[in-house]
CSV table of C-alpha atoms in Angstrom, one decimal:
chain,number,residue,atom,x,y,z
A,1,GLY,CA,0.0,0.0,-0.1
A,2,GLU,CA,0.9,3.8,0.2
A,3,SER,CA,3.2,4.9,2.7
A,4,VAL,CA,5.0,8.4,3.1
A,5,GLY,CA,7.6,8.3,6.1
A,6,LEU,CA,10.2,10.7,7.2
A,7,HIS,CA,13.9,9.2,8.1
A,8,LEU,CA,14.0,11.0,11.1
A,9,PRO,CA,11.6,11.6,13.8
A,10,THR,CA,13.4,14.8,14.8
A,11,LEU,CA,16.4,17.2,14.0
A,12,SER,CA,18.2,19.5,16.3
A,13,VAL,CA,19.8,22.6,13.7
A,14,GLN,CA,22.0,25.2,14.8
A,15,GLU,CA,20.6,28.4,13.8
A,16,GLY,CA,22.4,29.9,10.4
A,17,ASP,CA,23.2,26.1,9.5
A,18,ASN,CA,21.6,24.8,6.8
A,19,SER,CA,18.9,22.3,7.9
A,20,ILE,CA,18.0,19.3,5.7
A,21,ILE,CA,15.0,16.6,6.1
A,22,ASN,CA,14.0,13.7,4.1
A,23,CYS,CA,11.2,11.4,3.3
A,24,ALA,CA,10.6,8.1,1.3
A,25,TYR,CA,7.5,7.3,-0.4
A,26,SER,CA,6.9,3.9,-1.9
A,27,ASN,CA,4.1,4.5,-4.2
A,28,SER,CA,5.4,4.4,-7.9
A,29,ALA,CA,2.2,6.0,-9.3
A,30,SER,CA,2.4,9.6,-7.3
A,31,ASP,CA,3.5,12.1,-9.4
A,32,TYR,CA,2.7,15.5,-6.7
A,33,PHE,CA,4.8,15.7,-3.4
A,34,ILE,CA,4.4,19.1,-1.3
A,35,TRP,CA,6.4,20.2,2.1
A,36,TYR,CA,4.1,21.8,4.9
A,37,LYS,CA,5.2,23.2,8.2
A,38,GLN,CA,3.1,22.6,10.9
A,39,GLU,CA,3.2,25.3,14.1
A,40,SER,CA,1.5,23.9,17.4
A,41,GLY,CA,-2.0,24.6,17.6
A,42,LYS,CA,-1.8,25.8,13.7
A,43,GLY,CA,-2.7,24.4,10.7
A,44,PRO,CA,0.0,22.7,8.1
A,45,GLN,CA,1.6,26.0,6.1
A,46,PHE,CA,2.3,25.2,2.2
A,47,ILE,CA,6.3,25.3,1.7
A,48,ILE,CA,6.9,24.4,-1.4
A,49,ASP,CA,6.2,21.4,-4.2
A,50,ILE,CA,7.4,19.6,-6.9
A,51,ARG,CA,6.3,17.4,-9.4
A,52,SER,CA,7.5,14.1,-10.7
A,53,ASN,CA,8.9,15.4,-14.0
A,54,MET,CA,11.2,17.7,-12.2
A,55,ASP,CA,14.3,16.9,-9.7
A,56,LYS,CA,14.8,20.3,-8.3
A,57,ARG,CA,12.3,23.0,-7.5
A,58,GLN,CA,13.8,26.5,-5.5
A,59,GLY,CA,11.7,28.5,-3.2
A,60,GLN,CA,12.5,31.1,-1.0
A,61,ARG,CA,15.4,29.9,1.3
A,62,VAL,CA,14.3,26.5,0.5
A,63,THR,CA,14.8,23.5,-2.1
A,64,VAL,CA,12.8,20.6,-2.7
A,65,LEU,CA,14.9,17.7,-4.1
A,66,LEU,CA,13.3,14.5,-5.4
A,67,ASN,CA,14.7,11.2,-6.7
A,68,LYS,CA,12.4,8.8,-8.2
A,69,THR,CA,14.6,6.4,-9.2
A,70,VAL,CA,14.8,5.7,-5.1
A,71,LYS,CA,11.6,7.0,-4.1
A,72,HIS,CA,13.3,9.9,-1.6
A,73,LEU,CA,12.1,13.4,-1.4
A,74,SER,CA,14.0,15.8,0.5
A,75,LEU,CA,13.6,19.3,1.7
A,76,GLN,CA,16.8,21.8,2.5
A,77,ILE,CA,16.2,24.7,4.1
A,78,ALA,CA,19.2,27.4,4.1
A,79,ALA,CA,20.5,29.8,7.2
A,80,THR,CA,18.0,28.2,9.1
A,81,GLN,CA,16.5,30.4,11.7
A,82,PRO,CA,14.5,30.5,15.1
A,83,GLY,CA,11.0,30.8,13.2
A,84,ASP,CA,11.9,27.5,11.3
A,85,SER,CA,11.5,25.5,14.5
A,86,ALA,CA,7.9,23.8,13.8
A,87,VAL,CA,6.8,19.9,12.5
A,88,TYR,CA,7.7,19.2,9.0
A,89,PHE,CA,5.5,17.1,7.0
A,90,CYS,CA,6.1,15.5,3.2
A,91,ALA,CA,3.1,14.5,1.5
A,92,GLU,CA,2.1,12.9,-2.0
A,93,SER,CA,-0.4,12.5,-4.4
A,94,GLY,CA,-1.3,10.5,-7.2
A,95,ASP,CA,-5.0,12.6,-7.5
A,96,TYR,CA,-7.1,14.1,-5.3
A,97,LYS,CA,-5.9,12.6,-1.8
A,98,LEU,CA,-2.5,13.4,0.0
A,99,SER,CA,-0.9,10.9,1.9
A,100,PHE,CA,1.0,12.4,4.6
A,101,GLY,CA,4.2,11.3,6.8
A,102,ALA,CA,4.3,11.1,10.9
A,103,GLY,CA,6.2,14.6,10.7
A,104,THR,CA,9.5,15.9,11.4
A,105,THR,CA,10.1,18.0,14.4
A,106,VAL,CA,12.9,20.6,13.6
A,107,THR,CA,14.3,22.3,16.6
A,108,VAL,CA,17.0,25.6,16.1
A,109,ARG,CA,19.6,26.0,18.3
A,110,ALA,CA,20.8,29.5,19.2
B,1,ASP,CA,-7.7,38.2,2.8
B,2,GLY,CA,-9.3,34.9,1.5
B,3,GLY,CA,-8.8,31.7,3.5
B,4,ILE,CA,-10.4,28.6,5.3
B,5,THR,CA,-11.9,29.3,8.6
B,6,GLN,CA,-12.7,26.2,10.9
B,7,SER,CA,-15.1,27.3,14.4
B,8,PRO,CA,-14.9,26.5,16.8
B,9,LYS,CA,-11.6,26.6,17.8
B,10,TYR,CA,-12.5,24.0,20.7
B,11,LEU,CA,-15.3,21.9,21.3
B,12,PHE,CA,-16.3,19.0,23.9
B,13,ARG,CA,-18.6,16.4,23.2
B,14,LYS,CA,-20.5,14.2,25.5
B,15,GLU,CA,-20.6,10.6,25.5
B,16,GLY,CA,-23.7,9.4,22.8
B,17,GLN,CA,-23.9,13.1,20.7
B,18,ASN,CA,-23.3,14.1,17.7
B,19,VAL,CA,-21.2,17.3,16.9
B,20,THR,CA,-20.5,19.3,13.9
B,21,LEU,CA,-17.4,21.1,13.0
B,22,SER,CA,-18.0,24.0,10.8
B,23,CYS,CA,-15.4,24.7,7.5
B,24,GLU,CA,-15.7,27.8,5.4
B,25,GLN,CA,-13.2,28.9,2.7
B,26,ASN,CA,-13.6,32.2,0.2
B,27,LEU,CA,-10.8,30.7,-1.9
B,28,ASN,CA,-13.0,29.4,-4.7
B,29,HIS,CA,-11.5,26.2,-4.6
B,30,ASP,CA,-13.2,23.5,-5.8
B,31,ALA,CA,-11.7,20.8,-3.9
B,32,MET,CA,-12.4,20.4,0.3
B,33,TYR,CA,-10.9,17.6,2.6
B,34,TRP,CA,-11.1,16.7,6.4
B,35,TYR,CA,-8.2,15.6,7.9
B,36,ARG,CA,-7.8,14.0,11.4
B,37,GLN,CA,-4.3,14.5,13.2
B,38,ASP,CA,-3.7,12.6,17.0
B,39,PRO,CA,-0.7,13.4,19.0
B,40,GLY,CA,2.7,13.1,17.0
B,41,GLN,CA,1.0,11.8,14.0
B,42,GLY,CA,0.8,13.0,10.4
B,43,LEU,CA,-2.9,13.5,8.8
B,44,ARG,CA,-5.0,11.1,7.9
B,45,LEU,CA,-8.0,11.4,5.4
B,46,ILE,CA,-11.4,11.4,6.5
B,47,TYR,CA,-13.4,12.6,3.7
B,48,TYR,CA,-13.2,14.8,0.5
B,49,SER,CA,-14.9,16.5,-2.2
B,50,GLN,CA,-14.1,17.1,-5.6
B,51,ILE,CA,-17.3,19.1,-6.4
B,52,VAL,CA,-20.6,21.0,-4.8
B,53,ASN,CA,-23.1,17.8,-3.9
B,54,ASP,CA,-20.1,15.0,-4.3
B,55,PHE,CA,-18.0,13.8,-1.6
B,56,GLN,CA,-15.7,10.6,-1.1
B,57,LYS,CA,-14.4,8.6,2.0
B,58,GLY,CA,-11.1,9.4,2.8
B,59,ASP,CA,-9.4,6.6,4.7
B,60,ILE,CA,-10.9,6.4,8.0
B,61,ALA,CA,-14.5,7.8,7.4
B,62,GLU,CA,-16.4,5.4,9.6
B,63,GLY,CA,-18.4,7.5,12.4
B,64,TYR,CA,-17.7,10.6,10.5
B,65,SER,CA,-20.4,12.6,7.7
B,66,VAL,CA,-20.2,15.3,5.3
B,67,SER,CA,-22.2,17.8,2.7
B,68,ARG,CA,-21.3,19.7,0.4
B,69,GLU,CA,-24.3,21.4,-0.7
B,70,LYS,CA,-22.7,24.9,-1.3
B,71,LYS,CA,-18.9,25.3,-2.7
B,72,GLU,CA,-17.9,27.5,0.3
B,73,SER,CA,-18.8,24.9,3.1
B,74,PHE,CA,-18.0,22.0,4.2
B,75,PRO,CA,-19.3,20.5,7.4
B,76,LEU,CA,-17.9,17.4,9.1
B,77,THR,CA,-20.3,16.0,11.6
B,78,VAL,CA,-18.6,13.4,14.5
B,79,THR,CA,-21.2,11.1,15.1
B,80,SER,CA,-21.6,9.0,18.3
B,81,ALA,CA,-20.3,5.6,16.7
B,82,GLN,CA,-17.2,7.4,16.2
B,83,LYS,CA,-15.8,5.9,19.4
B,84,ASN,CA,-12.1,7.6,19.5
B,85,PRO,CA,-13.3,11.2,18.7
B,86,THR,CA,-10.5,13.0,20.6
B,87,ALA,CA,-8.3,14.6,18.1
B,88,PHE,CA,-7.5,17.8,16.1
B,89,TYR,CA,-9.4,18.2,12.9
B,90,LEU,CA,-8.0,20.0,10.1
B,91,CYS,CA,-10.3,21.4,6.5
B,92,ALA,CA,-8.4,21.9,3.9
B,93,SER,CA,-8.8,23.5,0.0
B,94,SER,CA,-7.3,23.0,-3.2
B,95,ILE,CA,-8.1,24.7,-6.5
B,96,SER,CA,-8.5,20.7,-8.3
B,97,ARG,CA,-5.8,17.5,-7.7
B,98,ASN,CA,-2.1,17.9,-7.5
B,99,GLN,CA,-2.5,21.3,-6.5
B,100,PRO,CA,-1.5,22.6,-3.0
B,101,GLN,CA,-4.1,22.3,-0.2
B,102,HIS,CA,-4.6,25.3,2.1
B,103,PHE,CA,-5.4,24.3,5.8
B,104,GLY,CA,-7.5,26.3,8.2
B,105,ASP,CA,-6.2,26.4,11.9
B,106,GLY,CA,-8.4,23.4,12.8
B,107,THR,CA,-11.1,22.6,16.0
B,108,ARG,CA,-9.9,20.7,18.7
B,109,LEU,CA,-12.4,18.1,19.8
B,110,SER,CA,-12.6,16.3,23.3
B,111,ILE,CA,-14.6,14.3,24.9
B,112,LEU,CA,-16.3,15.3,28.3
């Protein structure tokens, strides 16, 4: 069946360093991938998405990489800031339904 | 501002009671979704609707019901048949498939 998972449940990063959050997926039919950030008590906030016809996509301070060969997705955050502390979710879809991983909690150390 | 509004923010349910969670969007999105989030876990899909007057079950639809009479509104009813309703409920909408889903700030449901 479908499953989306993150390699590590927690990540501690020094302020100013780059962060890399990893995600593995198992559904070869998925053609759309998305990263969300969720702060405590709030709904997930869209960060960046990528379609299966791309390998890389960049946004403001963020980059998403997609490796379809090994079914791996990653989110890179440049110059991590205290405001980046949150839970990060990857999700994948082949239709209307998004399947979410369990999330990675990122803590930024001052 | 365009967005998704969920209400109430906190809700308490008595045993045997049905409760309805509200979700309204003014983004003119066709598709709407309901998810359940348990502590330390990802989101699980309850129901989704691609268009007005149509909806489909998600992965955990048992004990829940929805309606989609208007494009802007997608209320979720947690029925007494849902034996473990305590969770954080999130509503989302999107323009169409494979487009970002935009989320509300959730309703936290607890049992009295």
